[in-house]
Short mmCIF file of C-alpha atoms in Angstrom, two decimals:
data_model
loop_
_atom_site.label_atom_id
_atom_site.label_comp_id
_atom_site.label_asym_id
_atom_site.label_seq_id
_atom_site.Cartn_x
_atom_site.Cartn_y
_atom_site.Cartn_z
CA UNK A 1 27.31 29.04 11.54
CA UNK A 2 27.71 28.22 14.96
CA UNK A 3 26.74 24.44 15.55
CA UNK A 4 25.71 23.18 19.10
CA UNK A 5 24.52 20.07 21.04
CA UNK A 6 22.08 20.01 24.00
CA UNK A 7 22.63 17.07 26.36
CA UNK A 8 19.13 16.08 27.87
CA UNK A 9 15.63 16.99 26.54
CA UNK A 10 13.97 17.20 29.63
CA UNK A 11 12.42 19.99 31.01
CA UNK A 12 15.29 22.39 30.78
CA UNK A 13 16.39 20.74 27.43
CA UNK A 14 12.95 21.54 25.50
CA UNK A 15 12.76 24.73 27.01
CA UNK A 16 16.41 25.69 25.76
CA UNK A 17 14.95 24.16 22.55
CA UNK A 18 11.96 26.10 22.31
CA UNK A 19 13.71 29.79 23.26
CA UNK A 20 16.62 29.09 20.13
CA UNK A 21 13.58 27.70 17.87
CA UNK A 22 11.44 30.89 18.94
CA UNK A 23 13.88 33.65 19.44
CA UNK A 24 15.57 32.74 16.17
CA UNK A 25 16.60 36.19 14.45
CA UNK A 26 17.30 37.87 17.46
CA UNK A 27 19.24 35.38 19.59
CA UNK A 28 21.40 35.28 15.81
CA UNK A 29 21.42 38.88 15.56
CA UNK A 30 22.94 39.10 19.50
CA UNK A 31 25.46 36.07 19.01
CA UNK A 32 26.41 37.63 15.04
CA UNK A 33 26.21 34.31 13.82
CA UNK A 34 23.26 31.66 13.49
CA UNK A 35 22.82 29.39 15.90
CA UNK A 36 21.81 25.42 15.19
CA UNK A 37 21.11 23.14 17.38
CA UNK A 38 22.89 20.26 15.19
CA UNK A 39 21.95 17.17 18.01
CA UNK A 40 19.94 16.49 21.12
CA UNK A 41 21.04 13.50 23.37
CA UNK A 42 18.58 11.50 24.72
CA UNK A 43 18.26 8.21 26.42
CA UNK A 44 14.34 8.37 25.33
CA UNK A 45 12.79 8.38 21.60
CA UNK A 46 9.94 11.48 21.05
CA UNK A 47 8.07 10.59 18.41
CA UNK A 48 5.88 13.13 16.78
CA UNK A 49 8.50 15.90 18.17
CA UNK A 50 10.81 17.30 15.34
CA UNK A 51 13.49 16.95 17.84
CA UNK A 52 13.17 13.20 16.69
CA UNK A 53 15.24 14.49 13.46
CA UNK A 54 18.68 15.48 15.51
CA UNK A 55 18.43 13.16 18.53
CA UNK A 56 21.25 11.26 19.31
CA UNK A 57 21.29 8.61 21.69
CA UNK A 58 25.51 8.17 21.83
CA UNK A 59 27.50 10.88 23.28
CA UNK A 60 30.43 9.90 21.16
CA UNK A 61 28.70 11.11 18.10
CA UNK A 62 28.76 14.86 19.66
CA UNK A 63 32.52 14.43 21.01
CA UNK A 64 33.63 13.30 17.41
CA UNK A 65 32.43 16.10 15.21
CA UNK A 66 34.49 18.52 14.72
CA UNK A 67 31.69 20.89 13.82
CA UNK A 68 30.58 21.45 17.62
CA UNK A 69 31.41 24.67 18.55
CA UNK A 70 29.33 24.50 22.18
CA UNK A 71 27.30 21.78 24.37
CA UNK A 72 24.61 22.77 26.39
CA UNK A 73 24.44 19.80 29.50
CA UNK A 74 21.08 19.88 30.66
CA UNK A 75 20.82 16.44 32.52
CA UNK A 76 21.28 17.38 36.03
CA UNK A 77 23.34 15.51 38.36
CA UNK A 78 27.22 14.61 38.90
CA UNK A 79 27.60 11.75 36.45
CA UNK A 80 27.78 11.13 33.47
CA UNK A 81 27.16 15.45 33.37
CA UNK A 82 30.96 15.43 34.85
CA UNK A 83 32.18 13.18 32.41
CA UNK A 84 30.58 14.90 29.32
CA UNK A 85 31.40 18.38 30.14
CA UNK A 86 35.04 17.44 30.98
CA UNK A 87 35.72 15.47 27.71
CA UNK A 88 33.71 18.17 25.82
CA UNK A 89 36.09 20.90 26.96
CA UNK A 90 39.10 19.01 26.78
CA UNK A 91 38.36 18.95 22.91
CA UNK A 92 38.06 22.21 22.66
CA UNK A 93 34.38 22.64 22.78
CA UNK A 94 32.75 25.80 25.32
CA UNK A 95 30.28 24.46 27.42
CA UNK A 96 27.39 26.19 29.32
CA UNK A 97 25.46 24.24 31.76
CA UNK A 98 22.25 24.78 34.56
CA UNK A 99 23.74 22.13 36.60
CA UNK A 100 24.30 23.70 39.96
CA UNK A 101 25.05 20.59 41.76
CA UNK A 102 28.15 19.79 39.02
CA UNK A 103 29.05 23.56 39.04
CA UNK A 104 29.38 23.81 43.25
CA UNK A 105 31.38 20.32 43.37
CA UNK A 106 34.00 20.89 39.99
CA UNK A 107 33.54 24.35 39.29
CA UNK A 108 37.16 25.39 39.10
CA UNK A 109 38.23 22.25 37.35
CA UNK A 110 36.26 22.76 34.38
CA UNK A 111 36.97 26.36 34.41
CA UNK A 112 40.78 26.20 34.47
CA UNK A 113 40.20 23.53 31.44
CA UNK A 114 38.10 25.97 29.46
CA UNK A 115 40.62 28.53 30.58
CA UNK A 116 43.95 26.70 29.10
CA UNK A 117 41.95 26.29 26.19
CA UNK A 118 40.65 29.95 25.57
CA UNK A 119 36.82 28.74 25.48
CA UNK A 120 34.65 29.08 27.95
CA UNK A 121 32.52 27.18 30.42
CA UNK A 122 29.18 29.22 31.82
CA UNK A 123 26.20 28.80 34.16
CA UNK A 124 24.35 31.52 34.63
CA UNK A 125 21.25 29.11 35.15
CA UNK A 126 22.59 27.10 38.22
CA UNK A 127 21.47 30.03 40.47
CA UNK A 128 18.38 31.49 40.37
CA UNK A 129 16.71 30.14 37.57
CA UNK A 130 16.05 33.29 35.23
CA UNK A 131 17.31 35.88 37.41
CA UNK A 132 20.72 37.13 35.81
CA UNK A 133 22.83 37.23 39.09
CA UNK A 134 26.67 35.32 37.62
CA UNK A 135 26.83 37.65 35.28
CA UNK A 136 26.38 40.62 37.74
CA UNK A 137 28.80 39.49 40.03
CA UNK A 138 31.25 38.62 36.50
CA UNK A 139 30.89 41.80 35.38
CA UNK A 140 29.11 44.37 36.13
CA UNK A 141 29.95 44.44 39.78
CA UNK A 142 33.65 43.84 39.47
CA UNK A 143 34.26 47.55 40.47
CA UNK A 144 33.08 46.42 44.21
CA UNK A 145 33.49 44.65 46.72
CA UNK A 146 31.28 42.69 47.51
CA UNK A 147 30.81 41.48 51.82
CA UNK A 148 27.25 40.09 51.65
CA UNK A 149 25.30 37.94 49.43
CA UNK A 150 22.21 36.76 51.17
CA UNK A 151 19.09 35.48 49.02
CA UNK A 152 16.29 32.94 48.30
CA UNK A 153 17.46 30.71 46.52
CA UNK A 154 14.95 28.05 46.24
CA UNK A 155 11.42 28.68 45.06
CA UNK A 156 9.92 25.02 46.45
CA UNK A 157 10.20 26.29 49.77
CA UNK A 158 9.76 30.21 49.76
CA UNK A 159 6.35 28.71 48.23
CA UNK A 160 5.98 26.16 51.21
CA UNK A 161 6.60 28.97 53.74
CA UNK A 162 4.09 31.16 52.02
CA UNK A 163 1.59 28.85 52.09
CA UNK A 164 2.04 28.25 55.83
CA UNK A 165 2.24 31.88 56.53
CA UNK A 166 -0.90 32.71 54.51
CA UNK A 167 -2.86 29.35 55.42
CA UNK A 168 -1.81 28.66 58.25
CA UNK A 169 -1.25 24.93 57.02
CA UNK A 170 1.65 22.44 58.24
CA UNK A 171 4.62 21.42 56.77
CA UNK A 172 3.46 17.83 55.50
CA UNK A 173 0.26 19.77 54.05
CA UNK A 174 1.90 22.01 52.03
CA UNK A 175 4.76 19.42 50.86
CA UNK A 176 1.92 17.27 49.52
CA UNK A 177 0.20 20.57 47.38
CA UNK A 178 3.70 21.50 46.35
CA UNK A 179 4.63 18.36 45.20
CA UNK A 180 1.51 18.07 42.87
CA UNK A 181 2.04 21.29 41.28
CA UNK A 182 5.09 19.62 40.28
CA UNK A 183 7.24 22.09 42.25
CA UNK A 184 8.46 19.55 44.57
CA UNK A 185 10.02 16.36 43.70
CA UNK A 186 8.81 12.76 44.90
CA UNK A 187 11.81 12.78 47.28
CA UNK A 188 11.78 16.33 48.08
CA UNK A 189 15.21 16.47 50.28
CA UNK A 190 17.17 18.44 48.40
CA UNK A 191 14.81 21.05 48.48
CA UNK A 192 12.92 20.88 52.25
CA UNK A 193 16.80 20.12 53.58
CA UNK A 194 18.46 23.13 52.20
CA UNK A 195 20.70 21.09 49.83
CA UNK A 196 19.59 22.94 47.19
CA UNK A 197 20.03 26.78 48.40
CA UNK A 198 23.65 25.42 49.91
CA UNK A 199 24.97 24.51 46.61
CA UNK A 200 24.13 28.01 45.34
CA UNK A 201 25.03 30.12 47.99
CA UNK A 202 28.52 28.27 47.45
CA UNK A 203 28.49 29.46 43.88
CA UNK A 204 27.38 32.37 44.32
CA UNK A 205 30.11 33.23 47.22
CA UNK A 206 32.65 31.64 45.07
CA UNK A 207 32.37 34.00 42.67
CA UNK A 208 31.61 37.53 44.99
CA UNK A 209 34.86 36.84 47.15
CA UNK A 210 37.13 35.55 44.22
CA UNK A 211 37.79 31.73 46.41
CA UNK A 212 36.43 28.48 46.01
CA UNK A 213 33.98 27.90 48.47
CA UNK A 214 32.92 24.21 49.04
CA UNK A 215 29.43 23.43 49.66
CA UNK A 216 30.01 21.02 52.17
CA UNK A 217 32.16 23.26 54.84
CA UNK A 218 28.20 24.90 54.49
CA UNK A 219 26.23 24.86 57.80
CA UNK A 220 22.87 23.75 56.11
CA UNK A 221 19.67 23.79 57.92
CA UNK A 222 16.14 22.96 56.22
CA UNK A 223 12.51 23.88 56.71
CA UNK A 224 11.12 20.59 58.12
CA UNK A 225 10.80 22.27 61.88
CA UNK A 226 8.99 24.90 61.36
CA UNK A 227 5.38 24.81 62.32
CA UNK A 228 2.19 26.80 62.05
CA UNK A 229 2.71 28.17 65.49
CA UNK A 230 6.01 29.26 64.58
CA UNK A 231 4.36 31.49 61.99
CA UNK A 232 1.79 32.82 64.70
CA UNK A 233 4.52 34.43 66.15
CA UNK A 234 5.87 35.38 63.22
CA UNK A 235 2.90 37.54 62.59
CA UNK A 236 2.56 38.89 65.86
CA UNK A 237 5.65 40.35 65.66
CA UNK A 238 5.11 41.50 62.28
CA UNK A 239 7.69 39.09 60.47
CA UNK A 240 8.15 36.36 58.19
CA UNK A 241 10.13 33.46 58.22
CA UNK A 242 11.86 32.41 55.11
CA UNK A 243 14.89 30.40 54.01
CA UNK A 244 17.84 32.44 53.67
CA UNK A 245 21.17 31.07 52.29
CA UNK A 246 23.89 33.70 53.31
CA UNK A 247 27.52 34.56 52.96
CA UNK A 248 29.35 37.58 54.53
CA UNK A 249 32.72 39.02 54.88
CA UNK A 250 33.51 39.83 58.23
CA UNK A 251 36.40 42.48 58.49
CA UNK A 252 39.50 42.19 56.48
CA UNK A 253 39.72 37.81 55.43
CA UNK A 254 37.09 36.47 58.00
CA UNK A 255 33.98 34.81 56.23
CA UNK A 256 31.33 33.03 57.17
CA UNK A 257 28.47 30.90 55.16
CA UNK A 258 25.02 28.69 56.19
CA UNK A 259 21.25 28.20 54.94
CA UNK A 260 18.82 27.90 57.54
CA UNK A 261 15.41 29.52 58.74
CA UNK A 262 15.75 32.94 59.74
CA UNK A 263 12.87 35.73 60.71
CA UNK A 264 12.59 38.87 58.29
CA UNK A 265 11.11 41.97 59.58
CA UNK A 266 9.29 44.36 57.25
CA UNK A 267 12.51 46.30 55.96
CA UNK A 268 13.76 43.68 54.54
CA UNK A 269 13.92 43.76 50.82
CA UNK A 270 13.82 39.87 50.93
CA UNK A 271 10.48 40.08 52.85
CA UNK A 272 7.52 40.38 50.01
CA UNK A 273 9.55 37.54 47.57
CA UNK A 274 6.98 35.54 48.20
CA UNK A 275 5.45 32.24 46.32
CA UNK A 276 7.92 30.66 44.09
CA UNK A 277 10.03 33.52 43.06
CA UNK A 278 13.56 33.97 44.30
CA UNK A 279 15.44 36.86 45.99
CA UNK A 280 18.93 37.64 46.01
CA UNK A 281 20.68 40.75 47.96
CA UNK A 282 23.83 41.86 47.36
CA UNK A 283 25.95 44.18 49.08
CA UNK A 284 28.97 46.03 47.85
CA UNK A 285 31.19 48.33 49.28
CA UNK A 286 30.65 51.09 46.05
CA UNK A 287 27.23 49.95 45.11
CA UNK A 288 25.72 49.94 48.75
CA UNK A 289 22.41 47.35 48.50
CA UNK A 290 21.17 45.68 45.17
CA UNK A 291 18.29 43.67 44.78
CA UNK A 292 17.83 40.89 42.15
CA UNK A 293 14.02 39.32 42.02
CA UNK A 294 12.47 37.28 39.55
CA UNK A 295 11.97 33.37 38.44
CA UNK A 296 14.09 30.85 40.29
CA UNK A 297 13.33 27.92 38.50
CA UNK A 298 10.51 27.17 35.67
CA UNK A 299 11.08 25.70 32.12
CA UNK A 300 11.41 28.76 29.92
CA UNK A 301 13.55 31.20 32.45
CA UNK A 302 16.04 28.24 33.21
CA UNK A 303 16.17 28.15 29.64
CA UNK A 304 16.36 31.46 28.61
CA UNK A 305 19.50 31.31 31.42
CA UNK A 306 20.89 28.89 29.47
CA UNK A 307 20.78 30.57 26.10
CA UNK A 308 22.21 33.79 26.91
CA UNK A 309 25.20 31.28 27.88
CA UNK A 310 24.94 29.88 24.55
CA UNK A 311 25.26 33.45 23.34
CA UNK A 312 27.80 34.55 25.35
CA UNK A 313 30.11 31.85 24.01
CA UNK A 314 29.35 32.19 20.39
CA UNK A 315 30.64 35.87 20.59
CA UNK A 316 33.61 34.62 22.12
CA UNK A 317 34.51 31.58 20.52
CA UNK A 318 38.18 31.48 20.84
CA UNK A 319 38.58 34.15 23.37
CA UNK A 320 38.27 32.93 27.37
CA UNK A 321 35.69 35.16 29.48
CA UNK A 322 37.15 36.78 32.41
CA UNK A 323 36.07 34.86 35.90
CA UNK A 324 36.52 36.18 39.45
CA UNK A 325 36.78 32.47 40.61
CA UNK A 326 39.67 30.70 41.43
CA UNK A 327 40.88 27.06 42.90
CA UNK A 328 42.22 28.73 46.33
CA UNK A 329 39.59 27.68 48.95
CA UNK A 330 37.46 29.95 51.05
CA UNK A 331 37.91 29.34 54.77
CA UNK A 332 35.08 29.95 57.13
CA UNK A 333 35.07 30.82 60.24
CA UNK A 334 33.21 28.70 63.10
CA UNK A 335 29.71 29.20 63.46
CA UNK A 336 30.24 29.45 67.16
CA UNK A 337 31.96 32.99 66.51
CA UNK A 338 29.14 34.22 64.57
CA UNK A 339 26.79 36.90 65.90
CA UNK A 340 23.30 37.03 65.64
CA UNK A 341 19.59 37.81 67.47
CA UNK A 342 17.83 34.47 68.37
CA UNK A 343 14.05 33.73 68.39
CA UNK A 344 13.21 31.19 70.77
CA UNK A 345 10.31 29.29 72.01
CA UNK A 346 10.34 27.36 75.28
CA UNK A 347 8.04 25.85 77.82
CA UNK A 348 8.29 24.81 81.62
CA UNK A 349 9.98 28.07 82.49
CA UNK A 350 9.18 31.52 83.11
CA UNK A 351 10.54 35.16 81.86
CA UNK A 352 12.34 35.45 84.78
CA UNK A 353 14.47 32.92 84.31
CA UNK A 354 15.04 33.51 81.07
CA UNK A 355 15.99 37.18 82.00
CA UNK A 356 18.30 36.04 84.85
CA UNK A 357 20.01 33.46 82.09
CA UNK A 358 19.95 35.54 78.75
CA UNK A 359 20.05 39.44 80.27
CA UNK A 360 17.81 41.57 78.28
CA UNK A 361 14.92 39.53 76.34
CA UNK A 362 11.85 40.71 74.40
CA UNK A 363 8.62 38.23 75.57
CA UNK A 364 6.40 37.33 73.38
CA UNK A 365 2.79 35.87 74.08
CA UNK A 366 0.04 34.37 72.49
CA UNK A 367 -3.30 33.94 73.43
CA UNK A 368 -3.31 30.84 71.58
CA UNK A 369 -0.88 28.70 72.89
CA UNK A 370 -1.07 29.61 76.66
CA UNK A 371 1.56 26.87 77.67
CA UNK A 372 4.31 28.29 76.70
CA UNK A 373 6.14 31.90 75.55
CA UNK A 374 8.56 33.17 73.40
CA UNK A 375 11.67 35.71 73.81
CA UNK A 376 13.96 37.38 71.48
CA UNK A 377 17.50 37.87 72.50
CA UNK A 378 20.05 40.66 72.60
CA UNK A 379 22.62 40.11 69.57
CA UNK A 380 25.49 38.00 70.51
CA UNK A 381 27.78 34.76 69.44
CA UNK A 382 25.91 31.61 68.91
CA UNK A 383 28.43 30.17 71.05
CA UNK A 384 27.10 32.18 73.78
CA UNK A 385 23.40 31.22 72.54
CA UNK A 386 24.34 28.06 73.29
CA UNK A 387 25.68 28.25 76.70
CA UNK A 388 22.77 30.15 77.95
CA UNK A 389 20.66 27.90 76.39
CA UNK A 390 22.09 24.80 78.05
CA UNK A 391 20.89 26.10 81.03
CA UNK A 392 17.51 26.67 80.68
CA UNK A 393 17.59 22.34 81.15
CA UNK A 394 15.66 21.34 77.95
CA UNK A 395 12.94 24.25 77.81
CA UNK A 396 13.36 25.15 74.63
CA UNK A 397 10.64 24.07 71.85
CA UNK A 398 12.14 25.87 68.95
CA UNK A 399 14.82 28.08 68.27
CA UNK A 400 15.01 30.43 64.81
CA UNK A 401 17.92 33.21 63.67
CA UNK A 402 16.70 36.51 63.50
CA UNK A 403 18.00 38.50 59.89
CA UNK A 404 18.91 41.90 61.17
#
């Protein structure tokens, strides 16, 4: 028997719960032992639930037992998730988590403990909810290499940009309908800010190019500018905007990472992940293009994230699973140097000006808003965006990448 404790019974918590309670015979029959979930910590009391029977309110009851094989943390947050993790795998316990924000901060800590230690420390369910991308990149794409990982990452606001595509609604309109759907949070910065996607891109990256990547070296750009009108043009030139956080590898050791807006044309396999499903493309030097789609986020995928973990480590108890992660940090190269196509909306000026300043540039007009135009520019550095766009003396309204 394989004994484990969940930290947290919130949303996550239950669900991971619910899938082991559920899924019993199988999820034994996978792991080739049985499973029991032995305690639940819990600030809170739940009467009426039969979790009531293993809840734990003291952490120090889980450390002390010998019996724990593997702790699930599903609080969320830095601390005390840091804390518990830590002191569970210094005493020899695995640990699996969904914490992204703890993974992206002390990933390779915790992983060289569970390493020393020959048990293991997993989190398949910081990224992408349900969709099994850290394993992928763990194992079954350890044959490439990997130059591109570019997805989306955070279902609150691919379903906020739907909604304004579709609707044609604003920003603070849709922010209000996502939040009471419950897929936005009271203080919905993480999400609307790009915090979110940044902390899994740096995962994610960590992991494809074999460094640490630190989410805050991250050029991070949110959602909060764009506008109905941006979306008009979006459809006139038969695109979408969506929130992309990307890494690439740029020749032989040059790399470069952000989240921000970009436009998607048609071709893009990112451009029909729509609502509040994620998206993640990878690209390999063997494999070519892959394409990972499914549930970002959501009780019962988290969960069932979570549990395949839980699996994972009971089949490997004793024995530390191989991880193309190390503590040797990823340095990226200044966005200045990277290159890029540029939407961009201005007012007060006129193509020709834009032409003499930028070269070649695609104009785009709309009916609707007869004050001002668009162009799209000829790829080059966004340094050089930036000089060029100096000069056009304050003109511009809006500016968003372009994905090629």
């Amino acid at each position: 028997m394989i004994n484990i404790a969940v930290l947290g019974y919130g949303t996550v918590g239950s669900g991971v719960v619910e899938v082991i309670n559920t899924n019993h015979s199988s999820i034994n029959k996978r792991a080739g032992d049985e499973i029991r979930i032995k305690y639940v910590l819990d600030l809170r009391d739940f009467p009426g639930d039969p979790v009531q029977e293993i809840l734990v309110h003291d952490y120090e009851v889980i450390i002390n037992d010998p019996e724990i094989d593997i702790v699930v943390e599903v609080m969320g947050g830095i601390e005390p998730a840091h804390t518990f993790v830590k002191r569970a795998l210094m005493a020899g316990k695995s640990v699996c988590t969904s914490n992204k924000a703890l993974v992206a901060k002390y990933g390779p800590e915790l992983m060289e403990l569970a390493r020393e230690r020959n048990i293991n420390f997993l989190f398949e369910a910081s990224c992408g909810g349900g969709i099994p991308i850290i394993r992928a990149l763990n194992s079954s794409l350890t044959a490439d290499e990997i130059d591109e990982i570019t997805g989306i990452l955070n279902g609150t606001t691919n379903y906020m940009l739907y909604k304004m595509s579709t609707e044609g609604c604003d920003f603070d309109t849709v922010l209000k309908e996502a939040q009471a759907k419950g897929y936005a949070e009271a203080d919905p910065s993480a999400d609307v800010e790009g915090y979110d996607a940044c902390r899994k891109i740096a995962i994610l990256s960590s992991l494809a190019y074999g460094r640490f990547l630190n989410y805050e070296d991250i050029y991070t750009e949110g959602i909060t500018k764009i506008t109905p009108e941006d979306m008009e043009y979006a459809k006139e030139l038969g695109m979408t905007i969506k929130l992309l956080a990307t890494s690439r590898k740029i020749g032989q050791d040059s790399f470069y990472a952000m989240v921000a807006p970009f436009l998607l044309g048609q071709e893009s396999p990112l451009y029909s992940v729509n609502d509040v499903f994620n998206g993640i493309f990878v690209h390999g030097n063997v494999l070519g293009d892959a394409m990972f789609y499914g549930s970002g986020a959501g009780k019962l995928p988290t969960a069932s994230a979570v549990v395949a973990d839980v699996v994972d480590e009971a089949r490997h108890l004793h024995r530390s699973l191989m991880t193309n992660w190390t503590s040797r940090p990823l340095k990226l190269m200044e966005l200045d140097q990277v290159n890029g196509r540029f939407f961009v909306r201005v007012a007060g000026t006129t193509p020709e000006e834009v032409k003499n300043i930028f070269g070649y540039a695609q104009i785009v007009n709309l009916k609707s808003l007869p004050d001002e135009f668009a162009f799209i520019t000829e790829n080059m550095t966004q340094g050089e965006y930036q000089e060029k766009a100096e000069k056009l003396n304050g003109s511009i309204k809006a500016m968003i990448r372009i994905k090629d």
